[in-house]
PDB file of C-alpha atoms in Angstrom:
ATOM      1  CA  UNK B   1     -39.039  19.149  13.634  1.00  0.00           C
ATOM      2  CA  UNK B   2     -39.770  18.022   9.798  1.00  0.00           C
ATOM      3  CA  UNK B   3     -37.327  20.432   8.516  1.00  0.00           C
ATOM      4  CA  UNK B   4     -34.146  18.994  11.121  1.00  0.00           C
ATOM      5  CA  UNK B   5     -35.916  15.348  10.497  1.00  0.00           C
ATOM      6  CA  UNK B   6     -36.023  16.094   6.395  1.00  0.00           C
ATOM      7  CA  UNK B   7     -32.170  17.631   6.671  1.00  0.00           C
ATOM      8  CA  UNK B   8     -30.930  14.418   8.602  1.00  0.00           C
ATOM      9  CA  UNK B   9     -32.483  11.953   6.844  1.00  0.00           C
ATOM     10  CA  UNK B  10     -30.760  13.864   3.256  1.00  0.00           C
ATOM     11  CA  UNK B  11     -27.576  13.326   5.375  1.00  0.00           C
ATOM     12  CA  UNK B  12     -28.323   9.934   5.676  1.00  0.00           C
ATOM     13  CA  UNK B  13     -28.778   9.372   1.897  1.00  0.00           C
ATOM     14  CA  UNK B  14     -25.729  11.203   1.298  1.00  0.00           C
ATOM     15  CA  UNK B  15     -23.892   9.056   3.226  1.00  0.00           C
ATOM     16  CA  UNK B  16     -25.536   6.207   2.064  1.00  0.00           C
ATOM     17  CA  UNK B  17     -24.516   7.186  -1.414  1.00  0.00           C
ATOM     18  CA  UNK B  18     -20.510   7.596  -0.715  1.00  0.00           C
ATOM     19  CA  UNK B  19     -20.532   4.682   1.091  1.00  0.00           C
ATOM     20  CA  UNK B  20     -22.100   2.982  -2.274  1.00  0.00           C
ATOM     21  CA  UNK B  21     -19.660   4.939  -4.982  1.00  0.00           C
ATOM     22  CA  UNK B  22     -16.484   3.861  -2.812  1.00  0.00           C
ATOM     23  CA  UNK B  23     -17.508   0.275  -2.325  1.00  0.00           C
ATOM     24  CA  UNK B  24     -18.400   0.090  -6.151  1.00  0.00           C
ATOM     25  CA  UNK B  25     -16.275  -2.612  -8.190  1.00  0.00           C
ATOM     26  CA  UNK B  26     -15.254   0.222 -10.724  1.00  0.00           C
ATOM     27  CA  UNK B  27     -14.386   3.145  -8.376  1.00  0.00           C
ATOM     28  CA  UNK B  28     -12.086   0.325  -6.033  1.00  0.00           C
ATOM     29  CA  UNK B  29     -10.651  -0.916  -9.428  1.00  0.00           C
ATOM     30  CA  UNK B  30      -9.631   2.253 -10.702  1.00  0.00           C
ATOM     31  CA  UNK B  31      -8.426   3.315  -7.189  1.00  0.00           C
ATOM     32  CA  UNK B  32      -6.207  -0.241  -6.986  1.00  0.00           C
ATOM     33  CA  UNK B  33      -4.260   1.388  -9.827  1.00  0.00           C
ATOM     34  CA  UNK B  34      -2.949   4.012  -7.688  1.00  0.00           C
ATOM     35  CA  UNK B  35      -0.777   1.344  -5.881  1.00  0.00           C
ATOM     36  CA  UNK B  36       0.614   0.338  -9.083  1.00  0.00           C
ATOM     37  CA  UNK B  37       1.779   4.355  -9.391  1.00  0.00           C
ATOM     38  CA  UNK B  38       3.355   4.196  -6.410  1.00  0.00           C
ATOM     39  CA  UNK B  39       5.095   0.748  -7.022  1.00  0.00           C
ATOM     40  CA  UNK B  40       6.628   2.364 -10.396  1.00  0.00           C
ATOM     41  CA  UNK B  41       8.037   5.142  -8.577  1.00  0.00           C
ATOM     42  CA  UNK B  42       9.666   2.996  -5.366  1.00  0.00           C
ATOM     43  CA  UNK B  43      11.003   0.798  -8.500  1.00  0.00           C
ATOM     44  CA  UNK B  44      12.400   3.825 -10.067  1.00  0.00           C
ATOM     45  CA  UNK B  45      13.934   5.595  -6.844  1.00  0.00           C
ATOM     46  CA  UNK B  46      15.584   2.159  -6.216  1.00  0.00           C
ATOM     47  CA  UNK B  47      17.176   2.257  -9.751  1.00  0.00           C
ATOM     48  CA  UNK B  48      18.336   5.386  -9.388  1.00  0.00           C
ATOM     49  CA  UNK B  49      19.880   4.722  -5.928  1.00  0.00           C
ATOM     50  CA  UNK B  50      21.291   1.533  -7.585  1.00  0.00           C
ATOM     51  CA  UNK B  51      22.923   4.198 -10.229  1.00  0.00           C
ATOM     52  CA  UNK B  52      23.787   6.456  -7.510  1.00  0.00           C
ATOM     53  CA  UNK B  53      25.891   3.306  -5.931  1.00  0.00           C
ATOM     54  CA  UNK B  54      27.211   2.651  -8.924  1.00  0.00           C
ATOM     55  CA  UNK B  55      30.686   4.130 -10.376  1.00  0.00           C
ATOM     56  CA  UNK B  56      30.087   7.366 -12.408  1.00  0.00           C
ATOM     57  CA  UNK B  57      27.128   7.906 -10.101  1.00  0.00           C
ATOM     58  CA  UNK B  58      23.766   9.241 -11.698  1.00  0.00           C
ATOM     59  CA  UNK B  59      22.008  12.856 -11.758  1.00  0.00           C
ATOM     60  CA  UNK B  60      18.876  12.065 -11.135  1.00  0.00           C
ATOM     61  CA  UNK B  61      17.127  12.635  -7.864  1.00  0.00           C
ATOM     62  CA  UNK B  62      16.892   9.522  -6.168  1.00  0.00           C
ATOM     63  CA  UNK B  63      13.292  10.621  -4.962  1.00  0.00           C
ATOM     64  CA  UNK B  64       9.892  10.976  -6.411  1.00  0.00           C
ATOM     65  CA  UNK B  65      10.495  13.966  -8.169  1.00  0.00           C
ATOM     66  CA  UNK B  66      13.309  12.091  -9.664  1.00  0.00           C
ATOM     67  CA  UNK B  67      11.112   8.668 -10.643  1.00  0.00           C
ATOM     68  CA  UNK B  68       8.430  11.126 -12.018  1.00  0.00           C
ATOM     69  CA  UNK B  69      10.928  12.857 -14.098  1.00  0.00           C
ATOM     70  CA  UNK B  70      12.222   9.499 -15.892  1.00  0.00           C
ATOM     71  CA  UNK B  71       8.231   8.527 -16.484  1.00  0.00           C
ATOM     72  CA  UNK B  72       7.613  11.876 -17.966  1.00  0.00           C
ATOM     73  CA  UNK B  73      10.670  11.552 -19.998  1.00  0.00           C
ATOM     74  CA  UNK B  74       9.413   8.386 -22.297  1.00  0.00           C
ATOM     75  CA  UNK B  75       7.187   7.935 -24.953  1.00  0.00           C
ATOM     76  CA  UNK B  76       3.794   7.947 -23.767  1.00  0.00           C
ATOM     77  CA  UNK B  77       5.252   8.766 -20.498  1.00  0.00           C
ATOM     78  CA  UNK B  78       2.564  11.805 -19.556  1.00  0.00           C
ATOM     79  CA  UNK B  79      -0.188   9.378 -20.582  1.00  0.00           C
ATOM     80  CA  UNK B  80       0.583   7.380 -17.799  1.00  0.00           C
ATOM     81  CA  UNK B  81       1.682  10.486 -14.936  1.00  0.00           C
ATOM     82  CA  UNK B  82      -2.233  11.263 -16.201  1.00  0.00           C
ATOM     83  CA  UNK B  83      -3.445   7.814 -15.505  1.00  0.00           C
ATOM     84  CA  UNK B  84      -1.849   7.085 -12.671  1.00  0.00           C
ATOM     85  CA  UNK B  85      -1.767  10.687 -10.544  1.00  0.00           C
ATOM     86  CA  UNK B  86      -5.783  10.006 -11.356  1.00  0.00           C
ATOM     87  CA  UNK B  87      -5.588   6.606  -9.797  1.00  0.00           C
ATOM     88  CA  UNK B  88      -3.599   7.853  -6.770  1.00  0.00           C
ATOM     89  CA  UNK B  89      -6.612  10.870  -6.512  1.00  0.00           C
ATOM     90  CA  UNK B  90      -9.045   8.165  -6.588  1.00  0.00           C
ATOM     91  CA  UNK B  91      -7.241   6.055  -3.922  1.00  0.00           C
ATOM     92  CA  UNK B  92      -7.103   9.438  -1.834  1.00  0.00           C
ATOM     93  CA  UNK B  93     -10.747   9.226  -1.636  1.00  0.00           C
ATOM     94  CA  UNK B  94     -10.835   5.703  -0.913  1.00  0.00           C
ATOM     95  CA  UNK B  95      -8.830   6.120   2.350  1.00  0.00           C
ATOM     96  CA  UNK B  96     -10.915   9.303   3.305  1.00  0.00           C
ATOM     97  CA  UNK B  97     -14.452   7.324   2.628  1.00  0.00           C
ATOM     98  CA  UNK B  98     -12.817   4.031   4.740  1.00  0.00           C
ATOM     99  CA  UNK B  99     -11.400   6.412   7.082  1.00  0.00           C
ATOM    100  CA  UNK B 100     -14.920   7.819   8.281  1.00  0.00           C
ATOM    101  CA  UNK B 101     -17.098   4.659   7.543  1.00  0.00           C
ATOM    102  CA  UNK B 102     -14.509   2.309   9.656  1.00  0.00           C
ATOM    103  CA  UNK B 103     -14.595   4.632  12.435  1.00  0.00           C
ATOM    104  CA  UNK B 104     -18.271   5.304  12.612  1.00  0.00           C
ATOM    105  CA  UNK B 105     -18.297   1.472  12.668  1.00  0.00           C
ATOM    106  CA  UNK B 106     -15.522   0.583  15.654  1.00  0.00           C
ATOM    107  CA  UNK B 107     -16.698   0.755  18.679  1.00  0.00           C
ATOM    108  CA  UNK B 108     -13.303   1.007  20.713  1.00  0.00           C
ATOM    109  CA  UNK B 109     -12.340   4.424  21.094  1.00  0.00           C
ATOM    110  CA  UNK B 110      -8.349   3.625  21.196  1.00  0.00           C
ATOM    111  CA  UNK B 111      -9.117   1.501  17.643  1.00  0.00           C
ATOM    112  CA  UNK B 112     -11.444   4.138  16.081  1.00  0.00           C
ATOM    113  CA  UNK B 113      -9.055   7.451  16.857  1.00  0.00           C
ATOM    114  CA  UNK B 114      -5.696   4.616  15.315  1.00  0.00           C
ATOM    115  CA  UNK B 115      -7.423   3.647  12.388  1.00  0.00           C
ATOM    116  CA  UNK B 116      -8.545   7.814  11.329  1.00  0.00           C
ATOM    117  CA  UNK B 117      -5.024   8.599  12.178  1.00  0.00           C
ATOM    118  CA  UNK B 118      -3.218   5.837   9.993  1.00  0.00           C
ATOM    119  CA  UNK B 119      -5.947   6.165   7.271  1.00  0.00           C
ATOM    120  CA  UNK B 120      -5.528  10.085   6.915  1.00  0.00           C
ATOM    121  CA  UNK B 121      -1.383   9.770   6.972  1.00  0.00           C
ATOM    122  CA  UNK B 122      -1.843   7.440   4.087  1.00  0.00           C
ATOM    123  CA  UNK B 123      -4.511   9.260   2.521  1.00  0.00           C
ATOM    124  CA  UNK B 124      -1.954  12.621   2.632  1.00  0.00           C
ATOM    125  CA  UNK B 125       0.839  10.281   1.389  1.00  0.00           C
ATOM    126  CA  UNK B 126      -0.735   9.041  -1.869  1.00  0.00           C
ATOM    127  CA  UNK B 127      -2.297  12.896  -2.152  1.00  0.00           C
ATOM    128  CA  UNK B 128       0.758  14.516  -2.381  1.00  0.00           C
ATOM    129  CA  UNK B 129       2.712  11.968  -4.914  1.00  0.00           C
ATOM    130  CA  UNK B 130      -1.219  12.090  -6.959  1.00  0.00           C
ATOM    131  CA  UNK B 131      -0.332  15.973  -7.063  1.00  0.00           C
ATOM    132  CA  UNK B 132       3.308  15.487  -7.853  1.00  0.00           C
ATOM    133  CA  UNK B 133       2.643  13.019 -10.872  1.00  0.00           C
ATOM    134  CA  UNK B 134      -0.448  15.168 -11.855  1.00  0.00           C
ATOM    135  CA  UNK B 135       2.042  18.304 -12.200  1.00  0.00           C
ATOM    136  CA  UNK B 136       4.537  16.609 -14.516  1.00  0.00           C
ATOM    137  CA  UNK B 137       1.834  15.332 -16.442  1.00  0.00           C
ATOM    138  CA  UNK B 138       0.742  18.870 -17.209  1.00  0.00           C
ATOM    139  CA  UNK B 139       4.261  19.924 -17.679  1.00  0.00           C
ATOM    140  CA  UNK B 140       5.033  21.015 -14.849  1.00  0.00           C
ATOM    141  CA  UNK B 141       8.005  20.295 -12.891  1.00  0.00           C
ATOM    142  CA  UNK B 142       9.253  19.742  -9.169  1.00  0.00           C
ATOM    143  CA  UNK B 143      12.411  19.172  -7.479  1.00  0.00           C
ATOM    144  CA  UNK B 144      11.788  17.490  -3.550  1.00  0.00           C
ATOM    145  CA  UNK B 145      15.015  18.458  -1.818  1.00  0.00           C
ATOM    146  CA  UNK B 146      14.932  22.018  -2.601  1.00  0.00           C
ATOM    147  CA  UNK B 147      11.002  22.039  -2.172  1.00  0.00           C
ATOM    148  CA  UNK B 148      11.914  20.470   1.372  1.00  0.00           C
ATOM    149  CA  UNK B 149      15.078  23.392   1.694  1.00  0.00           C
ATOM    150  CA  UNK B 150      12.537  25.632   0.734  1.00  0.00           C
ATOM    151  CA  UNK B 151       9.903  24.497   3.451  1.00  0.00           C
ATOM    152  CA  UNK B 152      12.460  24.196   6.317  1.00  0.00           C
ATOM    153  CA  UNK B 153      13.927  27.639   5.813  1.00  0.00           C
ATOM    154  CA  UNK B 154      10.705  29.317   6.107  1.00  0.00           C
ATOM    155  CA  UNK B 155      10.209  27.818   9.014  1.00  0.00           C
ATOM    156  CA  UNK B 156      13.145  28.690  10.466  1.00  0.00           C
ATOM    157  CA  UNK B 157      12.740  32.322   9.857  1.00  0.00           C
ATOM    158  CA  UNK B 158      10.143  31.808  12.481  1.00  0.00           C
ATOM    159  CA  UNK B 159      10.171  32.041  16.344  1.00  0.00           C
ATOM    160  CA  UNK B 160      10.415  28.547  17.197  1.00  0.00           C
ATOM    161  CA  UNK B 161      10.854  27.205  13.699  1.00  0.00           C
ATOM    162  CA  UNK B 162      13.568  25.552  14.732  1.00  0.00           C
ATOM    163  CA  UNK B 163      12.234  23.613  17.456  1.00  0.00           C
ATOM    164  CA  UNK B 164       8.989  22.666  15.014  1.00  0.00           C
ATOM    165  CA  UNK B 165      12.034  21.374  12.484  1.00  0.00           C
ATOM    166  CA  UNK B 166      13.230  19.114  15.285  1.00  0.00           C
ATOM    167  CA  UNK B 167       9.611  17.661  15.475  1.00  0.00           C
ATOM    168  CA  UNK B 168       9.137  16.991  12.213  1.00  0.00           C
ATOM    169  CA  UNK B 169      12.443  15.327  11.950  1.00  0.00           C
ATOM    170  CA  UNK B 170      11.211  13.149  15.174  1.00  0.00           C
ATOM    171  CA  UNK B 171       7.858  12.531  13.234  1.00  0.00           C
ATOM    172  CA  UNK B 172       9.966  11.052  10.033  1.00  0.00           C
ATOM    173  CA  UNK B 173      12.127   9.149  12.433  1.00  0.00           C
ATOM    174  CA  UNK B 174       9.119   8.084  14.361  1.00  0.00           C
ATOM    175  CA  UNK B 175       7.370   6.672  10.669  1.00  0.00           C
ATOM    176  CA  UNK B 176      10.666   5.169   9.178  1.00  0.00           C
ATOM    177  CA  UNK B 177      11.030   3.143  12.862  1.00  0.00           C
ATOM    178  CA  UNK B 178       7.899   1.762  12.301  1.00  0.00           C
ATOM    179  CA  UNK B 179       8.802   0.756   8.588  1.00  0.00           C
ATOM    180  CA  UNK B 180      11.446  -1.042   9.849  1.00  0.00           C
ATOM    181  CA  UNK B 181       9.372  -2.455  12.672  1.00  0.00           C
ATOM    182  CA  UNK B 182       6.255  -3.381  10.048  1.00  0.00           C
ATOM    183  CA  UNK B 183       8.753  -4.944   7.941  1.00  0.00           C
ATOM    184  CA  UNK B 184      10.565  -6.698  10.422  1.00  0.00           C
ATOM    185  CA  UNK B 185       7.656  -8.107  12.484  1.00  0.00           C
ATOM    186  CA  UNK B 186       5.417  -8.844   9.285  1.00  0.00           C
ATOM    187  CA  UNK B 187       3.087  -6.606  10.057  1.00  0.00           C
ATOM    188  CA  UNK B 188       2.097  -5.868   6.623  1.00  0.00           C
ATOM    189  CA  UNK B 189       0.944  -8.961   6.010  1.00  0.00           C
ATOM    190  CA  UNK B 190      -2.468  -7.713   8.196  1.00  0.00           C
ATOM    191  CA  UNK B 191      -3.225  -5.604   4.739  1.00  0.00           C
ATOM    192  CA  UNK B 192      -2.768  -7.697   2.309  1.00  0.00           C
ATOM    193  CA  UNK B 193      -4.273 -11.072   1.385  1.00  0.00           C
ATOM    194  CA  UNK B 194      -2.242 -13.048  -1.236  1.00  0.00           C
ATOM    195  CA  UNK B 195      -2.918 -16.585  -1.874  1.00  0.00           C
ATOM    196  CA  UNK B 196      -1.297 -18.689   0.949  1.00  0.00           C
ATOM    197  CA  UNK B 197       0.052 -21.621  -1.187  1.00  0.00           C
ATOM    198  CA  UNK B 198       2.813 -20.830  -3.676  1.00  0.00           C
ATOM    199  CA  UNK B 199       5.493 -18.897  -5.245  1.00  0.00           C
ATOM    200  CA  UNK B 200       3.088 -15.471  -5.208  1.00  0.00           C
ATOM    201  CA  UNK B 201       2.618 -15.329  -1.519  1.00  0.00           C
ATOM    202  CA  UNK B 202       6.031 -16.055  -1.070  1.00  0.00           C
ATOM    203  CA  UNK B 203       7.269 -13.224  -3.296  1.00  0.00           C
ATOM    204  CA  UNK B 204       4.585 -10.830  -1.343  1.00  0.00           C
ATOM    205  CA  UNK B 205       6.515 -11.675   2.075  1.00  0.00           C
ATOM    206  CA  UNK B 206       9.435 -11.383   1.080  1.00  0.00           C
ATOM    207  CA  UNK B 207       9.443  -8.014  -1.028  1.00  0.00           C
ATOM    208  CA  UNK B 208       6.964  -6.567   1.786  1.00  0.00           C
ATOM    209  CA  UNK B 209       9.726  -7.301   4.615  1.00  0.00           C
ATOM    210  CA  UNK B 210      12.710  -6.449   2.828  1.00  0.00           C
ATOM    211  CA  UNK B 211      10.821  -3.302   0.947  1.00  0.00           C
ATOM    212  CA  UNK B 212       9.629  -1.649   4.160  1.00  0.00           C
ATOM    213  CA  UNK B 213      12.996  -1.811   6.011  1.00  0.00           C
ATOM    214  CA  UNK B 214      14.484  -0.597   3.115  1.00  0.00           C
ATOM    215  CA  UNK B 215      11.998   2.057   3.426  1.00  0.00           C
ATOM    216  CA  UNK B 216      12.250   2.719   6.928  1.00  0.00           C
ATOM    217  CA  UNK B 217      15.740   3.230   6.015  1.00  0.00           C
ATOM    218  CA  UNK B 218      15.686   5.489   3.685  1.00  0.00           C
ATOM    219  CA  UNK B 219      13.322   7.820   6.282  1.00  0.00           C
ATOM    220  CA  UNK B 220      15.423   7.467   8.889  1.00  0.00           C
ATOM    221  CA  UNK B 221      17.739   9.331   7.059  1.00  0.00           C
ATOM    222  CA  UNK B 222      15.634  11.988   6.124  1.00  0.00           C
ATOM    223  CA  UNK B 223      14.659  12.186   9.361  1.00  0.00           C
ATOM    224  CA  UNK B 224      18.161  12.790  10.519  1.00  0.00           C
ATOM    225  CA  UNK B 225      18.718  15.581   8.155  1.00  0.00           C
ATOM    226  CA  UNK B 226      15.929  17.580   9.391  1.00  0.00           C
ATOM    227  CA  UNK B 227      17.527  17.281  12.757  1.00  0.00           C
ATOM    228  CA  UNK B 228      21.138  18.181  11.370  1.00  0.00           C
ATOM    229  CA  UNK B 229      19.284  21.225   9.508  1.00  0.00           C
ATOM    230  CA  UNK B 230      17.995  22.473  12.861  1.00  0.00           C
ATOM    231  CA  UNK B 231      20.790  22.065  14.836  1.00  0.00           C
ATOM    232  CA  UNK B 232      23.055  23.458  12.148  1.00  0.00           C
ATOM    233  CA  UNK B 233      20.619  26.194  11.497  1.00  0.00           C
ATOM    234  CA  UNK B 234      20.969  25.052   8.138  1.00  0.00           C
ATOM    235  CA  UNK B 235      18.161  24.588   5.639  1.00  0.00           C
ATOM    236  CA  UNK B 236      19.855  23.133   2.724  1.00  0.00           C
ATOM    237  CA  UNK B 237      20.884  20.259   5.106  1.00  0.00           C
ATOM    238  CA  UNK B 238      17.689  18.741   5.136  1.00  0.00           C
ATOM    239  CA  UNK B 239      16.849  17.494   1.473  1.00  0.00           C
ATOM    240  CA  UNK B 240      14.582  14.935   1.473  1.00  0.00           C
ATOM    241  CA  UNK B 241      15.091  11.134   0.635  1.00  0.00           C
ATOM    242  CA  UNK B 242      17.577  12.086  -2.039  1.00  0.00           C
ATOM    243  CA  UNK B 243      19.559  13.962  -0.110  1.00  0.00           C
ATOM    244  CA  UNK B 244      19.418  11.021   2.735  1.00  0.00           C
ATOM    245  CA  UNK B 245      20.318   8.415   0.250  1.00  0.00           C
ATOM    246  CA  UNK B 246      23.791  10.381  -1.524  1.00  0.00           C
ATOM    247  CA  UNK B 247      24.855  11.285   2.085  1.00  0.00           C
ATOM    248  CA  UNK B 248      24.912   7.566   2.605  1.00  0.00           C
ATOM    249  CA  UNK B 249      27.649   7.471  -0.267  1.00  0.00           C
ATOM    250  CA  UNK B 250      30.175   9.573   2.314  1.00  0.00           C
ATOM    251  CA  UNK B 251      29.954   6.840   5.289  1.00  0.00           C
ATOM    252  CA  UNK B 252      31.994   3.618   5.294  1.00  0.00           C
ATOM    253  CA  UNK B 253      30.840   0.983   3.162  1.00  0.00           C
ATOM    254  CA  UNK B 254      27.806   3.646   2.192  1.00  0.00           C
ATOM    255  CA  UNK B 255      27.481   2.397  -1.460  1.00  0.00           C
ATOM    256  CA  UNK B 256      27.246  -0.609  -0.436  1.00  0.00           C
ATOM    257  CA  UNK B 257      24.456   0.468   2.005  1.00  0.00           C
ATOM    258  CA  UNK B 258      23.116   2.430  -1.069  1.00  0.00           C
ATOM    259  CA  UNK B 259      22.946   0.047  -3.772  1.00  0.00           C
ATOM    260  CA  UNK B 260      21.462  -2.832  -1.046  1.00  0.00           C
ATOM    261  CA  UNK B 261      18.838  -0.056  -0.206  1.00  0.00           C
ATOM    262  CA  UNK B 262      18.250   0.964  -3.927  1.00  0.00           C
ATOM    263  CA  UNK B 263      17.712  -3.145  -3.909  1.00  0.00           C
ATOM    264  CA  UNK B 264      15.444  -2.448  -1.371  1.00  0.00           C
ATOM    265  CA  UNK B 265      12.947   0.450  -2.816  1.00  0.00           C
ATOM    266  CA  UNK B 266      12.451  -1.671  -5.820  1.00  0.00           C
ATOM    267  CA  UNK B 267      11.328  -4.621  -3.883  1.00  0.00           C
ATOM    268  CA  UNK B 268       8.959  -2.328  -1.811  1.00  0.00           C
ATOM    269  CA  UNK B 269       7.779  -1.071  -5.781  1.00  0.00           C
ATOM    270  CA  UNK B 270       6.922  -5.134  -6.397  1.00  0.00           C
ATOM    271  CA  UNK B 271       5.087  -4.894  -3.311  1.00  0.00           C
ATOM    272  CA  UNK B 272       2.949  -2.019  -3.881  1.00  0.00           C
ATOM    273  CA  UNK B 273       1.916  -3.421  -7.107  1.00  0.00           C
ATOM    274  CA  UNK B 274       1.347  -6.806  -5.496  1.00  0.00           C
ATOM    275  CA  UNK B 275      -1.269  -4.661  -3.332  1.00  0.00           C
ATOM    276  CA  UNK B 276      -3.259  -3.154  -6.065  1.00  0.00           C
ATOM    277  CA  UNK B 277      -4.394  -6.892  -6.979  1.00  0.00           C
ATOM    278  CA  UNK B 278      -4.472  -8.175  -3.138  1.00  0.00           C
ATOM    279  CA  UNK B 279      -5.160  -5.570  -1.010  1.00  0.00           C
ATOM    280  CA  UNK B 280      -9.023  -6.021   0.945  1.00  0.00           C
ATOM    281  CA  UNK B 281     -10.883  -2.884  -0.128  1.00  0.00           C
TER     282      UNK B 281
END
């Protein structure tokens, strides 16, 4: 009985003590920087859809891969893929920590099992572009649409891979939908607190609306191309945002559509930025 009372009240303490390092002023601080990472890259993928729109076009990857390859590319450029894939790491954390401390804390069961799932999806998106930006930082390098080519034909040499391809596809449609739909109905505004008077909260509703449609947009379309893939039995069909966003230039009116979306991505940049200084944590 002292032994299992000793080992749960260490547990305890433990807890105790990564509850304390992710609610300390320096850890959140550092951690707010990783929105700032992912606000330079949106602003980057938007300029390079903007390019894409643009006569003469562009031949950059108008993805993340892309954005990290222009950072690594200036002066001083790895110093910051360093900083900021560091950040991002650190905001990983964050959403773990608030991910098990706000569910051992709600009481609904419907609430608790929404707020792990949404906290782990973000937790996995800011991972992933933290790993990215950490790679090109070492030197490394990464191309997203062939990566994604890459994953998608693996799976397709697989019984069922197909149908799996068609899920995913449904899950990217699923989270670009609700882009549009958190954009559209304001629903961002729940995670963010700018001040209410002024020209600052009015940039943070606007850029948050007009970002995360643009967004949603943009995943829609990669959504779509996972589909096509799959029904096409065609892995180099589904290449990620940057594939979505130059198969808009083929529809009618689609650079248009691309250079008001390109618009859009950088405003959804401003946004993330606007987070990492008024975001609860």
């Amino acid at each position: 009985m002292n032994a299992s009372r000793a080992a749960t009240e260490g547990a305890k303490d433990v807890e105790n003590a990564a509850e304390d390092v992710a609610e300390h002023p320096i850890f959140e601080n550092i951690a707010r920087g990783g929105f700032v990472m992912s606000g330079l890259v949106h602003i980057l993928i938007g300029w390079i859809s903007l390019r894409l729109a643009l006569p003469g076009g562009s031949s950059q990857n108008a993805d993340q891969s892309g954005a990290l390859q222009t950072i690594s590319s200036v002066p001083g450029g790895n110093i910051l893929l360093w900083i900021g894939g560091l950040a991002m790491a650190l905001l990983v954390l964050w959403y773990l920590a608030e991910a098990w401390f706000g569910a051992k804390w709600e009481q609904d069961a419907k609430k608790k099992a929404t707020h792990v799932v949404k906290t782990h999806g973000k937790a996995a998106v800011y991972g992933a572009l933290s790993f990215t930006a950490l790679r090109f930082a070492a030197g490394g390098s990464s191309d997203s649409g062939e990566s994604t080519s890459e994953l998608t034909a693996g799976l397709m040499g697989n019984p069922g891979g197909r149908i799996l391809i068609v899920v995913v596809g449904l899950v990217v449609l699923g989270i670009g939908g609700y882009h549009v739909f958190k954009g559209a109905s304001r629903g961002f505004e729940d995670d963010i607190r700018p001040p209410e008077d002024g020209n600052i909260g009015r940039v943070v509703l606007v850029t948050g609306m007009i970002g995360y449609i643009a967004k949603g947009i943009a995943l829609i379309g990669v959504g779509v191309l996972f589909g096509w893939a799959a029904i096409a039995a065609d892995p180099d069909k589904a290449t990620g945002m940057d594939g979505a966003l130059k198969a808009m230039t083929d529809l009618p009116a689609g650079t248009i559509a691309l250079g008001v979306i390109g618009v859009g991505l950088a405003l959804y940049g401003i946004y993330a930025i606007a987070r990492s200084r008024y975001q609860p944590m």
